[in-house]
Each structure stands twice: as structure tokens, then as C-alpha cells.
PDB file of C-alpha atoms in Angstrom:
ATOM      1  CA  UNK A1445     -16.056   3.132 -13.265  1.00 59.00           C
ATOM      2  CA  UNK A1446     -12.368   3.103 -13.432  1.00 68.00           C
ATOM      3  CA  UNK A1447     -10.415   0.677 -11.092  1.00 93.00           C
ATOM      4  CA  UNK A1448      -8.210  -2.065 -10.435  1.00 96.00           C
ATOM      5  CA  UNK A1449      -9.247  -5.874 -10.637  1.00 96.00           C
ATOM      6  CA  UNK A1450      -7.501  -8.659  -9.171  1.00 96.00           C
ATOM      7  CA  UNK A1451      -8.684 -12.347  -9.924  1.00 90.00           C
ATOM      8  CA  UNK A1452      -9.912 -14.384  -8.498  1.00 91.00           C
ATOM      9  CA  UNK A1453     -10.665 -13.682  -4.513  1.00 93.00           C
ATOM     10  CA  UNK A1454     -10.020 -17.195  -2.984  1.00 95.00           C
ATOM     11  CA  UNK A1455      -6.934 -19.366  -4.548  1.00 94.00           C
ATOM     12  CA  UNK A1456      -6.215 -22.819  -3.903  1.00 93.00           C
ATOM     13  CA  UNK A1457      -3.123 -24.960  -5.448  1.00 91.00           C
ATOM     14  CA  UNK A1458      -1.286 -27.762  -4.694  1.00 91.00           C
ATOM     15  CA  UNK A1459       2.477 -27.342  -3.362  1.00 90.00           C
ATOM     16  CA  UNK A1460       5.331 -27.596  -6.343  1.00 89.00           C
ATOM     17  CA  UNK A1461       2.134 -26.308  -8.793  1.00 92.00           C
ATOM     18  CA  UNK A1462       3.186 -22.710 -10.292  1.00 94.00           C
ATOM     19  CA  UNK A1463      -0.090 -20.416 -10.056  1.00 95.00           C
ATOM     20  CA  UNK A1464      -0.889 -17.042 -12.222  1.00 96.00           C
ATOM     21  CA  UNK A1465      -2.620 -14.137 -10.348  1.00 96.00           C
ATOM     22  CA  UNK A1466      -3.780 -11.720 -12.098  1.00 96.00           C
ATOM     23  CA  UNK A1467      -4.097  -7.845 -12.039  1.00 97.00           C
ATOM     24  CA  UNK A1468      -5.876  -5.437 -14.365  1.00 97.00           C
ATOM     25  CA  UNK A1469      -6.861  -1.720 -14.543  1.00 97.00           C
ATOM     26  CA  UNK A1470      -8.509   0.820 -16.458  1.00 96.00           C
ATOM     27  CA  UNK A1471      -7.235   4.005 -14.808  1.00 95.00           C
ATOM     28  CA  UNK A1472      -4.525   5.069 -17.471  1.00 94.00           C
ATOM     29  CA  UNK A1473      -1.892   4.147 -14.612  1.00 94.00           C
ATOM     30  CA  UNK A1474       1.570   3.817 -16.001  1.00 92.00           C
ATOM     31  CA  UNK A1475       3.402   1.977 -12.918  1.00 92.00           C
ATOM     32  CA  UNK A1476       2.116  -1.151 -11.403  1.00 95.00           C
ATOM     33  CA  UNK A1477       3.114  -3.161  -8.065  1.00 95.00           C
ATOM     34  CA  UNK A1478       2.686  -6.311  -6.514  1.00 97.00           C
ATOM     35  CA  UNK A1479       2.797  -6.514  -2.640  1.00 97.00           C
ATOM     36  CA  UNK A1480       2.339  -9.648  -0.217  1.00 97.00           C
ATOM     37  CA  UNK A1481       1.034  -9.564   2.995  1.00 95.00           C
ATOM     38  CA  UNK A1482       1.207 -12.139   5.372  1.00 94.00           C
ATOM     39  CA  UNK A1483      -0.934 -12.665   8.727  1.00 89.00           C
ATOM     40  CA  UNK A1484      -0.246  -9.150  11.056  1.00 86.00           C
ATOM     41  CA  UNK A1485       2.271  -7.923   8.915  1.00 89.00           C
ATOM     42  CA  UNK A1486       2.617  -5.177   6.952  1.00 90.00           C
ATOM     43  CA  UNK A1487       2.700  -5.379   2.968  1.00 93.00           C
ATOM     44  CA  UNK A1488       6.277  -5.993   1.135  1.00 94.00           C
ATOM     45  CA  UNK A1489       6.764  -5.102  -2.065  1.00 94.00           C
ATOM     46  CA  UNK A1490       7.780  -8.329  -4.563  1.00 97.00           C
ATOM     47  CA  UNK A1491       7.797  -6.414  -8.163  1.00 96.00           C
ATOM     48  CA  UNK A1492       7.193  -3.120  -9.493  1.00 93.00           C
ATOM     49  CA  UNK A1493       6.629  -1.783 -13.654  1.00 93.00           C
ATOM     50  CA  UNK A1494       6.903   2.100 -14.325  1.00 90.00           C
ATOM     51  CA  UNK A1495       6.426   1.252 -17.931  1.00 91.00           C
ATOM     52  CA  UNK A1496       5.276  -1.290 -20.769  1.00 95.00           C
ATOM     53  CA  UNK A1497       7.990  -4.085 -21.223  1.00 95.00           C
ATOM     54  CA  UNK A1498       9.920  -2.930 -18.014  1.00 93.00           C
ATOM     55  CA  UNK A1499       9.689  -4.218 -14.394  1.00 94.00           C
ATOM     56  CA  UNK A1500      12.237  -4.284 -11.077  1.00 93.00           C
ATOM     57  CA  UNK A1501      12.400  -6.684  -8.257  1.00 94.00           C
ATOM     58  CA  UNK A1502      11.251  -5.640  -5.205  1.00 93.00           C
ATOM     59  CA  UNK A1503      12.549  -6.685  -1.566  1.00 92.00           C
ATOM     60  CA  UNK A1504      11.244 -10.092  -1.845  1.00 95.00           C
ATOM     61  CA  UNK A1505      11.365 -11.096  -5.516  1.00 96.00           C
ATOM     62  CA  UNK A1506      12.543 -14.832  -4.816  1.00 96.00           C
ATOM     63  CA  UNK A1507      10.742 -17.213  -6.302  1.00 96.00           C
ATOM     64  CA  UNK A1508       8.158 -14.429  -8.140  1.00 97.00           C
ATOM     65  CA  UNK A1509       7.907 -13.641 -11.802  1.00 97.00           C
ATOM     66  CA  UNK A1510       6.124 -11.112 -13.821  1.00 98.00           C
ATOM     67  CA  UNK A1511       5.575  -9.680 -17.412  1.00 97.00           C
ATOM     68  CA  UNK A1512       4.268  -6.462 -18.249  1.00 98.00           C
ATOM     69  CA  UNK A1513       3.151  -6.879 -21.908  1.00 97.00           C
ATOM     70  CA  UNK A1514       0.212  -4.157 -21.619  1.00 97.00           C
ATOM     71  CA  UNK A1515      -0.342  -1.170 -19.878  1.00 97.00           C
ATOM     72  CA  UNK A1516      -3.624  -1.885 -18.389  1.00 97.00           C
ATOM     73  CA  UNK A1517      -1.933  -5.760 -17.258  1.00 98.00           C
ATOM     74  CA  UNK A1518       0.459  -7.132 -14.412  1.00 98.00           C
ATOM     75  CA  UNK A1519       0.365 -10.560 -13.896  1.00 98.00           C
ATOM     76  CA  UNK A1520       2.110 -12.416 -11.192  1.00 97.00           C
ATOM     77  CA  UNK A1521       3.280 -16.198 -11.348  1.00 97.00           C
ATOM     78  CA  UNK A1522       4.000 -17.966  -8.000  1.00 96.00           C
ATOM     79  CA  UNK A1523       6.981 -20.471  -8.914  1.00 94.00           C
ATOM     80  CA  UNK A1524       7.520 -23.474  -7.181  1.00 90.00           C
ATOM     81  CA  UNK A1525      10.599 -22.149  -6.005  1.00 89.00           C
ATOM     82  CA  UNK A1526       8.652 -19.883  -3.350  1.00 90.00           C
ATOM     83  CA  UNK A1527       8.944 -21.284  -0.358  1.00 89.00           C
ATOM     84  CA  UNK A1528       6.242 -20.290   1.951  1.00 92.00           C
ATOM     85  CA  UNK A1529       3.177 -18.817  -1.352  1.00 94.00           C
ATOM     86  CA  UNK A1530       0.560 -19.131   1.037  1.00 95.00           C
ATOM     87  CA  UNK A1531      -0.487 -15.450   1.266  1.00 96.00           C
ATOM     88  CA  UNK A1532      -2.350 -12.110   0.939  1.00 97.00           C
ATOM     89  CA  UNK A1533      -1.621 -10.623  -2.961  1.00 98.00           C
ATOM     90  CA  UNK A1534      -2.143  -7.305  -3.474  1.00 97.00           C
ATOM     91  CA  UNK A1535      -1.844  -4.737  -6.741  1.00 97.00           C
ATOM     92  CA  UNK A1536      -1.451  -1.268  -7.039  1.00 96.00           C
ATOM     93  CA  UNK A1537      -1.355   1.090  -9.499  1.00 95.00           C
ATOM     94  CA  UNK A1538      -0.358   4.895 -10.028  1.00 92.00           C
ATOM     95  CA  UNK A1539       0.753   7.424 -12.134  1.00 88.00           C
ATOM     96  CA  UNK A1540       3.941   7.574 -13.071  1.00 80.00           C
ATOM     97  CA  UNK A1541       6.182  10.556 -11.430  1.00 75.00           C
ATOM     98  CA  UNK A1542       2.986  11.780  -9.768  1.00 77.00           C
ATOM     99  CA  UNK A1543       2.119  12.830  -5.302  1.00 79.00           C
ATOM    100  CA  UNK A1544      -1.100  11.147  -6.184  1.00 78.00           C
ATOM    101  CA  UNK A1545      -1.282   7.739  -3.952  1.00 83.00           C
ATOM    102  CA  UNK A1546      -1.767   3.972  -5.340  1.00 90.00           C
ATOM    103  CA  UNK A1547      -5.088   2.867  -5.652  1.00 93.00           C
ATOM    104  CA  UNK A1548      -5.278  -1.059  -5.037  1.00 95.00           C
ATOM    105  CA  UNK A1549      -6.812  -3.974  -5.730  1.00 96.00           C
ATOM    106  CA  UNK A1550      -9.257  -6.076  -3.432  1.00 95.00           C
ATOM    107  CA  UNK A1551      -6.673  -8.528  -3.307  1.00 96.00           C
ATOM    108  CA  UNK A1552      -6.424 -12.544  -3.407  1.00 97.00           C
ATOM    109  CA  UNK A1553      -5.262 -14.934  -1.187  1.00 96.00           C
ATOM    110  CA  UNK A1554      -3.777 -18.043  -2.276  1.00 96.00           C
ATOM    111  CA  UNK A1555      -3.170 -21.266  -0.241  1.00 95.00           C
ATOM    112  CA  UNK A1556      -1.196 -23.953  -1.074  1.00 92.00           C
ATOM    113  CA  UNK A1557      -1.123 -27.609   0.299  1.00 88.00           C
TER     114      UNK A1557
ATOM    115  CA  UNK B1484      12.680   6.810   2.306  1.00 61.00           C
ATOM    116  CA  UNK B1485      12.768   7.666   5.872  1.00 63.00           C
ATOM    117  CA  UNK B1486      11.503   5.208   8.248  1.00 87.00           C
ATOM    118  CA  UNK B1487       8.618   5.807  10.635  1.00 94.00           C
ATOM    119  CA  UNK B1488       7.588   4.611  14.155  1.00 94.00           C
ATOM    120  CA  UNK B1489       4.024   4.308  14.700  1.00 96.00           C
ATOM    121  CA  UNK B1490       2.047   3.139  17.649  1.00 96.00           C
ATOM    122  CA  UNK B1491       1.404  -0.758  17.117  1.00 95.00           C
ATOM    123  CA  UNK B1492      -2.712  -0.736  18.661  1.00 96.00           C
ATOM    124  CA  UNK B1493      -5.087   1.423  19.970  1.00 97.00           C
ATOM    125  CA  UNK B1494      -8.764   2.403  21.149  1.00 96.00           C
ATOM    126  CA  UNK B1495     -11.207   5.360  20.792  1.00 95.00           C
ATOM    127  CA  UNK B1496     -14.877   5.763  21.046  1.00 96.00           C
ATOM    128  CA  UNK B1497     -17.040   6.153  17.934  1.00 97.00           C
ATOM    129  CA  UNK B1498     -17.620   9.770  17.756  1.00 96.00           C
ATOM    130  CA  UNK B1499     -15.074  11.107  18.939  1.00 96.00           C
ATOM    131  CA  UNK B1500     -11.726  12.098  17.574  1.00 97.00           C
ATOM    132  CA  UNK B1501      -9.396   9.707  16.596  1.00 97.00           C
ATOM    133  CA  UNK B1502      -5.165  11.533  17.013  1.00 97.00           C
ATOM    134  CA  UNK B1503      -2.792   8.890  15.414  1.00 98.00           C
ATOM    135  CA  UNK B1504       0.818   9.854  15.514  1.00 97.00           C
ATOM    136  CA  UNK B1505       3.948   9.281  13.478  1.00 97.00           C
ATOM    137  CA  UNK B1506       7.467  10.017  14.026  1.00 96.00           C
ATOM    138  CA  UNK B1507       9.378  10.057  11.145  1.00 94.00           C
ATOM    139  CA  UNK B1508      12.447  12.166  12.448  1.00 94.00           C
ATOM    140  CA  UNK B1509      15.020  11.234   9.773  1.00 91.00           C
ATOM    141  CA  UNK B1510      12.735  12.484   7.217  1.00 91.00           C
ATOM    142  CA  UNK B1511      14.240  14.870   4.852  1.00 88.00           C
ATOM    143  CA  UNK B1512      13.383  18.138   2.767  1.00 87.00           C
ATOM    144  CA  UNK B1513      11.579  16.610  -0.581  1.00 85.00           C
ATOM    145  CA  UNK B1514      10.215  13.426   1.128  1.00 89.00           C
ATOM    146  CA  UNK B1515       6.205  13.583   1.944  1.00 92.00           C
ATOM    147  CA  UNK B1516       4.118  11.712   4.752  1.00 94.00           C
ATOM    148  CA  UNK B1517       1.429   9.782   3.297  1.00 94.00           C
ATOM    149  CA  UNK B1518      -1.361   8.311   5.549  1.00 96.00           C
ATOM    150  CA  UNK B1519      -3.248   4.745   3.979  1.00 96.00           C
ATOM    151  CA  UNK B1520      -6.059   2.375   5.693  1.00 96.00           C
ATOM    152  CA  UNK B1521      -6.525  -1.370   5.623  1.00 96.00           C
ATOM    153  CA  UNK B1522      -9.978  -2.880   6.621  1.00 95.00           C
ATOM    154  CA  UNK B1523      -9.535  -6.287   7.383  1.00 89.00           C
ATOM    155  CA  UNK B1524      -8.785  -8.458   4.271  1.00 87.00           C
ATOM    156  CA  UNK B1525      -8.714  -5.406   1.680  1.00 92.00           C
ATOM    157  CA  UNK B1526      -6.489  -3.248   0.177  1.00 93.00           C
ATOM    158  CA  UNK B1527      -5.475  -0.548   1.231  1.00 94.00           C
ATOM    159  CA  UNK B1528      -6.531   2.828   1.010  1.00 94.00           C
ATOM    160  CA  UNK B1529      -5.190   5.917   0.531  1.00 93.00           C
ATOM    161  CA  UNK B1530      -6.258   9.431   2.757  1.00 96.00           C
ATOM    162  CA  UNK B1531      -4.064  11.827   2.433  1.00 95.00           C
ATOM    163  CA  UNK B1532      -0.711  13.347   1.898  1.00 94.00           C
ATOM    164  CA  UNK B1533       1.531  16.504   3.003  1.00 94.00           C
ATOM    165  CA  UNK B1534       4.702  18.051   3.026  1.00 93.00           C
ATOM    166  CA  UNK B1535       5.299  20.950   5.735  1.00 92.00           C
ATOM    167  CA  UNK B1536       1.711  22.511   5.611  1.00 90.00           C
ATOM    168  CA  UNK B1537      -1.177  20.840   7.544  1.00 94.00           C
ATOM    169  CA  UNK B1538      -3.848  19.103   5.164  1.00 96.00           C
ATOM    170  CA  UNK B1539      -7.533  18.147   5.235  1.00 97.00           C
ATOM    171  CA  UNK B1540      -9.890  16.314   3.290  1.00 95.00           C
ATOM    172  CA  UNK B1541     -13.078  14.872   3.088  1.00 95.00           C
ATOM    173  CA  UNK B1542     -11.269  11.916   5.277  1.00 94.00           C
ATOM    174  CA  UNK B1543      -9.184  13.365   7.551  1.00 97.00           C
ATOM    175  CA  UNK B1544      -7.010  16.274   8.623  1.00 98.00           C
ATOM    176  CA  UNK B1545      -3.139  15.719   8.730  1.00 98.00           C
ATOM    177  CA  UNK B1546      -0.627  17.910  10.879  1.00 98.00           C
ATOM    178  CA  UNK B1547       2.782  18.054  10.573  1.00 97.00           C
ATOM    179  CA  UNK B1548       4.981  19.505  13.045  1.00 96.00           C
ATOM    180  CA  UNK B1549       7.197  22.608  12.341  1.00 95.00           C
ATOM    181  CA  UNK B1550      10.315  20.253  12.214  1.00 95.00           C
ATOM    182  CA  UNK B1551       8.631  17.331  10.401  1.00 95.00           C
ATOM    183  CA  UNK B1552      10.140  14.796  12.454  1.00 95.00           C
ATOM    184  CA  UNK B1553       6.254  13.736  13.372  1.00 96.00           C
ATOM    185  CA  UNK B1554       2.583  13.959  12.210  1.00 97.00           C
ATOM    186  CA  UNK B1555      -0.690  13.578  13.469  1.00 98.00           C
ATOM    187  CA  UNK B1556      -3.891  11.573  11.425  1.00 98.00           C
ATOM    188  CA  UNK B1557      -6.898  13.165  12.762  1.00 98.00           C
ATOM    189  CA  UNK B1558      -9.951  11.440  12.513  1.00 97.00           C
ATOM    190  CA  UNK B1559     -12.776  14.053  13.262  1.00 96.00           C
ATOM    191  CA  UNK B1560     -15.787  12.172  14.051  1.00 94.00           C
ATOM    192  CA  UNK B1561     -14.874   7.980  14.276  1.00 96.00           C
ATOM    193  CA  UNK B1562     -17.262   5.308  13.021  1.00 96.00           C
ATOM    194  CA  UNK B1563     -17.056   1.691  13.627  1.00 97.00           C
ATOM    195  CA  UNK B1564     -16.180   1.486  10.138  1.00 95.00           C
ATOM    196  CA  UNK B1565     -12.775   3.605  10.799  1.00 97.00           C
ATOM    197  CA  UNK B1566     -11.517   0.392  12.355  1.00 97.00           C
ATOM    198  CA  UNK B1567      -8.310  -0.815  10.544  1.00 97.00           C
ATOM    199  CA  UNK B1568      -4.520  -0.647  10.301  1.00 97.00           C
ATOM    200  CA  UNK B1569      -3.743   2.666   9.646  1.00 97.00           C
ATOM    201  CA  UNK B1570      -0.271   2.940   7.893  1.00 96.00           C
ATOM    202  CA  UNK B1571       2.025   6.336   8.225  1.00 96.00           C
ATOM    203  CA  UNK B1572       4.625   6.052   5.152  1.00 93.00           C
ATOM    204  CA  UNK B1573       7.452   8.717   4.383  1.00 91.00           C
ATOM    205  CA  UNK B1574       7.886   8.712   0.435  1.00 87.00           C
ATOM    206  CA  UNK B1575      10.202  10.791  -1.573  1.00 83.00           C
ATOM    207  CA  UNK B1576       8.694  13.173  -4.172  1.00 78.00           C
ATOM    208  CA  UNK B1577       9.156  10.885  -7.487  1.00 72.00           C
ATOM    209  CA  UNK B1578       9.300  14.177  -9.681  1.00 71.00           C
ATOM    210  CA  UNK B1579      12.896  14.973  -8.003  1.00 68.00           C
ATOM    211  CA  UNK B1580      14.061  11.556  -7.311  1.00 56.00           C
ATOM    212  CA  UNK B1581      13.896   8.299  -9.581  1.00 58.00           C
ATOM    213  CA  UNK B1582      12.503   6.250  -6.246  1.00 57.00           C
ATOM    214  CA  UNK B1583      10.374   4.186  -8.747  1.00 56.00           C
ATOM    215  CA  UNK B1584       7.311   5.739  -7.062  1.00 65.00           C
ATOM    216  CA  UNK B1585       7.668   2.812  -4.323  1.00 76.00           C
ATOM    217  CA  UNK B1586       5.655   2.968  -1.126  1.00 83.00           C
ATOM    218  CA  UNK B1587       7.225   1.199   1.893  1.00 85.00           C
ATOM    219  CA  UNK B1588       4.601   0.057   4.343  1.00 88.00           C
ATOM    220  CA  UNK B1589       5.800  -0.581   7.763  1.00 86.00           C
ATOM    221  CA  UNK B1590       3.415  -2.506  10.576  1.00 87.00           C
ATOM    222  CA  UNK B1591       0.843   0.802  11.186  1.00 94.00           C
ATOM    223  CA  UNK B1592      -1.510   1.123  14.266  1.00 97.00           C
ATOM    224  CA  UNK B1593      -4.171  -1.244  14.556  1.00 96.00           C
ATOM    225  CA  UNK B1594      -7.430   1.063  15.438  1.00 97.00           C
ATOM    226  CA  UNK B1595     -10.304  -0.223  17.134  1.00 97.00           C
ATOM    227  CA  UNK B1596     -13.566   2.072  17.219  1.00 97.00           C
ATOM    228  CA  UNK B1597     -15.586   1.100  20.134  1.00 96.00           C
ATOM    229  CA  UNK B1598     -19.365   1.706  20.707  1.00 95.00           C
TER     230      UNK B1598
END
């Protein structure tokens, strides 16, 4: 079955530790996304890749960093220099130039103390 | 994109319908409404999409009004398991404009389906 994995479900680090989430899919997507969501909010979009070795910040990029090295792959690194990590991740993916919708991930939530 | 005003909570009865609006009355001629779901601690989930014509799928039926300043998300027949945030977003088409495909999710209307 095609679809979109995040890893893992449940993420605990200390504070000042940079953490790796990561993101994977096998749907032939060519754009990829990263969202946060915190408690009651809605979702806000940190990066974004239409293509292989080419990503844009979002509205909240600060502190964020990503690589897009593969197609099928969009990791996210939390940096220390995020102030408040603690959060819901989420990853999308979708064709590129297409009405079709995203399809996303299941999601992971980090903490950090 | 054009922004959108949805209700922030409310109720209906499992089996019956389920009418959540949108207004979305800066919304112009090549930007579509797109209707997603959250259940709680999931991603979301996508249900359907229009432009001017009314829509329906094995989900749910969307109406636009003649104007397209709102919408309707009908939910024919709710199920406790249609309880979630559901999330009206206004997206232009990304064949005419080089948006980067992004989808700007505002808060959405909390629905709770009661017995």
C-alpha cells in the first residue's frame, strides 16, 4: 500500500539536544511539507520541497532545518535554537502542480525537557 | 489564498445531517475551496474539493454558493466517528499560479457527533 510514514510516534529529548524526525513516502509525490501543530491550534506550515535538492521556508521556519536529498525523503531537524519544540509534527505530500489534496502522515509528537 | 471564517464548535446528532459552513468572501476566480478532517491526534484528511459547481463523494457533498463567497460541508448521515476539526481552506489552482501547492489551515470547526 502506498503512503506516508513518519517516525517514530512518541519523541522525547532533552532541551538544547537537536532531534531528527523523519518523513517517508512511496506515493511518487514530488512536493513535500512539514507542518506543526500545537494544542487547539490549527497546523502552520515550517518547510515545504516541490522538488529533489530544493526546499522554501514556510511561516515559521526559525529554528527548523531540512534536506531533501531523495524524492521519497523529508527529514526535519529540531535545532536548539527553537524555542518552544515541544509539539505536534506533521508531513504531507502531493503532486506537484496537481487539485489533488495532501495526503499526511500519522504524525509525531516530540517533547522536550 | 483567500482567508476563510469558519464556525469555531459545534453539535449534531449521529444520523443526521451534519451543514458546516465557510465564508470565504475574498475568494477569487482560479482559487478552489478544499474541505480536510482531523481526528484527534492524526493527520489530517482530505474530503473534497470544488470550484463553482457543487461536488459529492463517497464522503461528503460540498455546495458552493452562486457568488462563492461561502460553502457548505454536508455530512449526509453522521457517525460518532465524524467527530473532529473540520478545516475549510481556499487554495489557488497551482497549474495557473506558482503558490508552491501550499495549504493554509486556519482554526476549523470542532464537530462533536452526539448519540
Amino acid at each position: 500500500d502506498g503512503g506516508i510514514t513518519q517516525s517514530p510516534k512518541y519523541l522525547f529529548r532533552k532541551e538544547g539536544q537537536n532531534v531528527t524526525l523523519s518523513c517517508e513516502q512511496n506515493l511518487n509525490h514530488d512536493a513535500m511539507y512539514w507542518y506543526r501543530q500545537d494544542p487547539g491550534q490549527g497546523l502552520r506550515l515550517i518547510y515545504y520541497s516541490q522538488i529533489v535538492n530544493d526546499f522554501q521556508k514556510g511561516d515559521i521556519a526559525e529554528g527548523y532545518s531540512v534536506s531533501r536529498e531523495k524524492k521519497e525523503s523529508f527529514p526535519l531537524t529540531v535545532t536548539s535554537a527553537q524555542k518552544n519544540p515541544t509539539a505536534f509534527y506533521l508531513c504531507a505530500s502531493s503532486l506537484r502542480d496537481s487539485l489533488y489534496g495532501y495526503t499526511f502522515g500519522s504524525g509525531t509528537r516530540l517533547t522536550v525537557v | 489564498d483567500a482567508k476563510t471564517t469558519q464556525p469555531t464548535s459545534m453539535d449534531c446528532a449521529e444520523g443526521r445531517a451534519a451543514n458546516l459552513p465557510c465564508n470565504h468572501s475574498t475568494i477569487s476566480g482560479n482559487e478552489y475551496v478544499y474541505w480536510y478532517r482531523q481526528i484527534h491526534s492524526q493527520g489530517p484528511q482530505y474530503i473534497i474539493h470544488g470550484l463553482k459547481n457543487n461536488e459529492t463523494n463517497e464522503m461528503a457533498s460540498l455546495i458552493i454558493t452562486e457568488d462563492r463567497k461561502s460553502s457548505t460541508l454536508i455530512l449526509p448521515h453522521a457517525t460518532l466517528r465524524d467527530t473532529a476539526v473540520y478545516y475549510c481552506i481556499v487554495r489557488a489552482n497551482p497549474m495557473i499560479k506558482a503558490a508552491g501547492n501550499k495549504l493554509t489551515f486556519g482554526g476549523g470547526t470542532r464537530v462533536l457527533v452526539k448519540p
